[in-house]
């Protein structure tokens, strides 16, 4: 059965003047052993403007180790303002490797790396009750490896036919005595600047290509598009830029999230 429209959209319970939307932005620019991320300051300024325009108070932190990033997330997750908020944005900009984000003391793929799982653990429904059932939008600007994101293909290649996986069976007749249960992790929407193992591109003058396109699409379409449609529009911008492709990952949205729901 189709659900009524109201149950398919994340609700906004408080009027705008009573909402306390908060956003977290962590950007590493200067590193002890890695190259400076020239142009990243432009990303910080433009992203802060965008989020403030969307009604968020933005907590900006620069040049942190992985442990400091973790501590900053824990402090942000504990803010009382989340109780009277409807959502949050979590924005991370840094050098990166396949395993995660580089802290400022990183030397290689194993030293001072923030595992991406840490982000979701800090803001899941076990550790951040104030954001239970509320959209948590994660934006990740970083490389995820050293490969280029393009490949030359032939149009006459045979295409494999995907096989259907067997349907999951749902156990019946089970009960439990808990007060109530919730998903450990839900209501996340994540957009990474590139696919796994590939690089992200950044201009020393104008900042990261991904952040530029994201800001442009949000400014044009946030008034009438939900967050996943906005993500798709950002991805579409890279259709003719084969060097890089943003990826929607670890998205557990149960409903549509509109930044301007008309309230």
Short mmCIF file of C-alpha atoms in Angstrom, two decimals:
data_model
loop_
_atom_site.label_atom_id
_atom_site.label_comp_id
_atom_site.label_asym_id
_atom_site.label_seq_id
_atom_site.Cartn_x
_atom_site.Cartn_y
_atom_site.Cartn_z
CA UNK A 1 0.00 0.00 0.00
CA UNK A 2 1.17 3.54 -0.71
CA UNK A 3 1.87 5.66 2.34
CA UNK A 4 0.24 9.08 2.68
CA UNK A 5 2.58 11.92 1.59
CA UNK A 6 3.01 13.21 5.15
CA UNK A 7 4.54 9.93 6.30
CA UNK A 8 7.08 9.97 3.46
CA UNK A 9 8.63 13.32 4.45
CA UNK A 10 10.67 14.11 7.54
CA UNK A 11 8.55 16.37 9.74
CA UNK A 12 9.48 19.85 10.92
CA UNK A 13 7.98 20.16 14.39
CA UNK A 14 9.01 23.70 15.33
CA UNK A 15 8.56 27.05 13.58
CA UNK A 16 11.70 28.55 12.06
CA UNK A 17 12.28 31.06 14.86
CA UNK A 18 12.37 28.25 17.44
CA UNK A 19 14.53 25.82 15.45
CA UNK A 20 18.17 25.44 16.47
CA UNK A 21 19.78 23.84 13.45
CA UNK A 22 23.50 23.12 13.95
CA UNK A 23 26.11 21.99 11.42
CA UNK A 24 29.67 20.74 11.90
CA UNK A 25 32.43 21.52 9.40
CA UNK A 26 35.94 20.08 9.86
CA UNK A 27 38.58 21.07 7.32
CA UNK A 28 42.23 20.08 7.40
CA UNK A 29 44.42 22.35 5.31
CA UNK A 30 47.93 22.36 6.82
CA UNK A 31 49.63 19.03 7.49
CA UNK A 32 52.90 18.17 9.16
CA UNK A 33 54.00 15.67 6.53
CA UNK A 34 51.52 15.97 3.63
CA UNK A 35 51.05 18.77 1.11
CA UNK A 36 49.02 21.85 1.97
CA UNK A 37 45.45 21.78 0.62
CA UNK A 38 45.54 25.13 -1.18
CA UNK A 39 42.08 26.36 -2.12
CA UNK A 40 40.40 24.55 0.78
CA UNK A 41 39.82 27.83 2.61
CA UNK A 42 37.57 28.84 -0.28
CA UNK A 43 35.58 25.64 0.28
CA UNK A 44 35.21 26.46 3.98
CA UNK A 45 33.96 29.98 3.32
CA UNK A 46 31.49 29.02 0.61
CA UNK A 47 30.19 25.95 2.44
CA UNK A 48 29.68 28.00 5.61
CA UNK A 49 27.69 30.59 3.66
CA UNK A 50 25.53 27.88 2.11
CA UNK A 51 24.73 26.20 5.43
CA UNK A 52 24.02 29.51 7.16
CA UNK A 53 21.64 30.34 4.32
CA UNK A 54 19.89 27.04 4.98
CA UNK A 55 19.35 28.04 8.61
CA UNK A 56 22.26 26.26 10.33
CA UNK A 57 24.69 27.67 12.87
CA UNK A 58 28.00 26.26 11.65
CA UNK A 59 30.73 25.04 13.99
CA UNK A 60 33.97 25.30 11.98
CA UNK A 61 37.15 23.50 13.03
CA UNK A 62 40.45 23.48 11.16
CA UNK A 63 43.59 21.36 11.23
CA UNK A 64 42.79 18.50 13.60
CA UNK A 65 44.34 15.10 14.24
CA UNK A 66 42.12 12.05 13.93
CA UNK A 67 41.72 11.95 17.72
CA UNK A 68 40.79 15.63 17.77
CA UNK A 69 38.25 15.06 15.00
CA UNK A 70 36.69 12.27 17.03
CA UNK A 71 36.56 14.41 20.17
CA UNK A 72 35.07 17.33 18.22
CA UNK A 73 32.33 15.07 16.84
CA UNK A 74 31.50 13.74 20.31
CA UNK A 75 31.23 17.29 21.68
CA UNK A 76 29.04 18.35 18.76
CA UNK A 77 26.80 15.28 19.12
CA UNK A 78 26.21 16.23 22.76
CA UNK A 79 24.90 19.74 22.00
CA UNK A 80 21.52 20.40 23.58
CA UNK A 81 20.45 22.39 20.50
CA UNK A 82 19.93 19.15 18.59
CA UNK A 83 16.83 18.53 20.71
CA UNK A 84 15.08 21.49 19.10
CA UNK A 85 16.59 20.93 15.67
CA UNK A 86 15.17 18.93 12.78
CA UNK A 87 18.45 17.83 11.17
CA UNK A 88 22.20 18.34 10.95
CA UNK A 89 24.98 18.59 8.38
CA UNK A 90 28.37 16.96 8.99
CA UNK A 91 31.00 18.20 6.53
CA UNK A 92 34.54 16.84 6.36
CA UNK A 93 37.34 18.10 4.10
CA UNK A 94 40.85 16.65 4.18
CA UNK A 95 43.40 14.50 2.44
CA UNK A 96 42.09 10.96 2.41
CA UNK A 97 42.94 7.33 1.80
CA UNK A 98 40.83 4.24 1.20
CA UNK A 99 40.45 3.70 4.96
CA UNK A 100 39.33 7.22 5.87
CA UNK A 101 40.29 10.85 6.44
CA UNK A 102 43.82 12.04 7.19
CA UNK A 103 44.55 13.91 10.39
CA UNK A 104 47.18 16.62 10.27
CA UNK A 105 49.87 14.27 11.62
CA UNK A 106 49.26 11.62 8.96
CA UNK A 107 52.33 10.26 7.16
CA UNK A 108 50.81 7.43 5.14
CA UNK A 109 47.73 5.21 4.80
CA UNK A 110 47.96 3.91 8.36
CA UNK A 111 49.01 6.84 10.56
CA UNK A 112 46.56 9.37 12.02
CA UNK A 113 43.57 8.19 9.94
CA UNK A 114 39.96 8.79 10.99
CA UNK A 115 37.96 5.71 10.01
CA UNK A 116 34.68 6.74 8.38
CA UNK A 117 32.82 4.34 10.67
CA UNK A 118 33.65 6.72 13.52
CA UNK A 119 31.39 9.39 12.03
CA UNK A 120 28.38 7.09 11.98
CA UNK A 121 29.14 5.68 15.42
CA UNK A 122 29.22 9.14 16.99
CA UNK A 123 25.88 10.13 15.48
CA UNK A 124 23.98 6.86 15.47
CA UNK A 125 20.85 6.27 17.52
CA UNK A 126 22.82 4.80 20.41
CA UNK A 127 25.19 7.71 20.93
CA UNK A 128 23.16 10.72 19.75
CA UNK A 129 19.59 10.43 21.01
CA UNK A 130 18.86 14.10 20.33
CA UNK A 131 19.07 13.39 16.59
CA UNK A 132 17.04 10.18 16.71
CA UNK A 133 14.73 10.09 13.70
CA UNK A 134 16.24 13.27 12.25
CA UNK A 135 18.19 13.60 8.98
CA UNK A 136 21.97 13.58 9.31
CA UNK A 137 23.59 14.72 6.06
CA UNK A 138 27.26 13.73 5.66
CA UNK A 139 29.42 15.50 3.06
CA UNK A 140 32.93 14.11 2.49
CA UNK A 141 35.50 15.95 0.39
CA UNK A 142 38.65 13.83 0.18
CA UNK A 143 40.58 11.45 -2.00
CA UNK A 144 39.95 7.77 -1.39
CA UNK A 145 43.00 6.42 -3.17
CA UNK A 146 45.35 7.34 -6.01
CA UNK A 147 43.55 6.00 -9.06
CA UNK A 148 42.06 8.30 -11.65
CA UNK A 149 38.31 8.02 -11.89
CA UNK A 150 38.11 7.52 -15.65
CA UNK A 151 38.42 4.53 -17.95
CA UNK A 152 38.21 4.02 -21.71
CA UNK A 153 35.37 1.69 -22.70
CA UNK A 154 34.16 0.06 -25.88
CA UNK A 155 30.48 0.21 -26.80
CA UNK A 156 30.45 -3.27 -28.37
CA UNK A 157 31.42 -5.10 -25.19
CA UNK A 158 29.08 -7.87 -24.06
CA UNK A 159 27.04 -6.90 -21.04
CA UNK A 160 26.49 -9.36 -18.28
CA UNK A 161 22.95 -9.96 -17.12
CA UNK A 162 22.66 -9.47 -13.37
CA UNK A 163 21.16 -12.30 -11.37
CA UNK A 164 18.43 -11.66 -8.85
CA UNK A 165 19.25 -12.34 -5.24
CA UNK A 166 16.91 -14.45 -3.19
CA UNK A 167 14.43 -12.55 -1.05
CA UNK A 168 15.12 -12.21 2.65
CA UNK A 169 12.84 -14.29 4.84
CA UNK A 170 11.30 -12.55 7.83
CA UNK A 171 11.10 -14.64 11.01
CA UNK A 172 7.60 -14.93 12.45
CA UNK A 173 6.37 -15.47 15.98
CA UNK A 174 9.28 -13.65 17.66
CA UNK A 175 8.76 -11.38 20.65
CA UNK A 176 10.99 -9.45 23.02
CA UNK A 177 10.58 -7.65 26.32
CA UNK A 178 12.42 -4.43 25.44
CA UNK A 179 10.72 -1.10 26.07
CA UNK A 180 11.16 -0.39 22.37
CA UNK A 181 13.85 -0.84 19.78
CA UNK A 182 15.21 1.48 17.12
CA UNK A 183 17.69 0.95 14.32
CA UNK A 184 21.26 1.37 15.49
CA UNK A 185 21.94 3.50 12.43
CA UNK A 186 19.31 5.32 10.40
CA UNK A 187 18.42 8.64 8.79
CA UNK A 188 21.86 9.26 7.25
CA UNK A 189 22.40 10.62 3.75
CA UNK A 190 26.02 10.56 2.59
CA UNK A 191 27.65 12.04 -0.49
CA UNK A 192 31.34 11.43 -1.04
CA UNK A 193 33.32 13.50 -3.51
CA UNK A 194 34.52 10.41 -5.39
CA UNK A 195 34.22 6.65 -5.66
CA UNK A 196 36.46 4.27 -3.65
CA UNK A 197 40.18 4.11 -4.59
CA UNK A 198 40.01 7.26 -6.73
CA UNK A 199 41.16 10.87 -6.37
CA UNK A 200 39.23 14.11 -5.92
CA UNK A 201 40.29 17.26 -7.74
CA UNK A 202 40.80 20.71 -6.24
CA UNK A 203 41.80 24.10 -7.66
CA UNK A 204 44.28 26.16 -5.66
CA UNK A 205 42.24 29.25 -6.55
CA UNK A 206 38.58 28.24 -6.63
CA UNK A 207 38.56 25.22 -4.32
CA UNK A 208 37.31 21.68 -4.82
CA UNK A 209 35.30 20.85 -7.95
CA UNK A 210 32.89 18.73 -5.90
CA UNK A 211 32.18 21.46 -3.34
CA UNK A 212 31.67 24.01 -6.13
CA UNK A 213 29.07 21.85 -7.87
CA UNK A 214 27.38 20.92 -4.58
CA UNK A 215 26.97 24.54 -3.53
CA UNK A 216 25.70 25.55 -6.96
CA UNK A 217 23.07 22.78 -7.08
CA UNK A 218 21.89 23.42 -3.52
CA UNK A 219 21.48 27.13 -4.24
CA UNK A 220 19.50 26.41 -7.38
CA UNK A 221 17.31 23.54 -6.23
CA UNK A 222 17.16 23.25 -2.41
CA UNK A 223 13.85 25.12 -2.40
CA UNK A 224 12.00 22.25 -4.09
CA UNK A 225 14.22 19.11 -4.15
CA UNK A 226 14.78 16.57 -1.39
CA UNK A 227 18.33 15.80 -0.26
CA UNK A 228 18.82 12.66 -2.35
CA UNK A 229 17.55 14.41 -5.46
CA UNK A 230 20.03 17.22 -4.72
CA UNK A 231 22.78 14.60 -4.46
CA UNK A 232 21.74 13.16 -7.83
CA UNK A 233 21.88 16.61 -9.40
CA UNK A 234 25.43 17.04 -8.06
CA UNK A 235 26.40 13.67 -9.53
CA UNK A 236 24.84 14.64 -12.86
CA UNK A 237 27.20 17.63 -13.04
CA UNK A 238 30.09 15.17 -13.36
CA UNK A 239 28.58 13.34 -16.33
CA UNK A 240 31.05 15.05 -18.66
CA UNK A 241 33.92 15.09 -16.15
CA UNK A 242 35.15 11.47 -16.25
CA UNK A 243 38.06 12.12 -13.88
CA UNK A 244 35.77 12.08 -10.83
CA UNK A 245 32.34 10.79 -9.82
CA UNK A 246 30.67 11.58 -6.47
CA UNK A 247 29.10 8.59 -4.74
CA UNK A 248 26.02 8.27 -2.55
CA UNK A 249 26.94 5.81 0.14
CA UNK A 250 25.70 4.53 3.50
CA UNK A 251 22.40 6.32 3.01
CA UNK A 252 19.69 5.12 5.40
CA UNK A 253 17.03 7.76 4.84
CA UNK A 254 13.58 6.41 5.68
CA UNK A 255 11.78 9.43 4.24
CA UNK A 256 12.43 12.42 2.01
CA UNK A 257 14.25 15.35 3.58
CA UNK A 258 13.38 18.82 2.28
CA UNK A 259 15.44 21.74 3.57
CA UNK A 260 12.52 24.11 2.91
CA UNK A 261 9.33 22.17 3.65
CA UNK A 262 7.18 25.32 3.61
CA UNK A 263 7.21 25.84 7.38
#
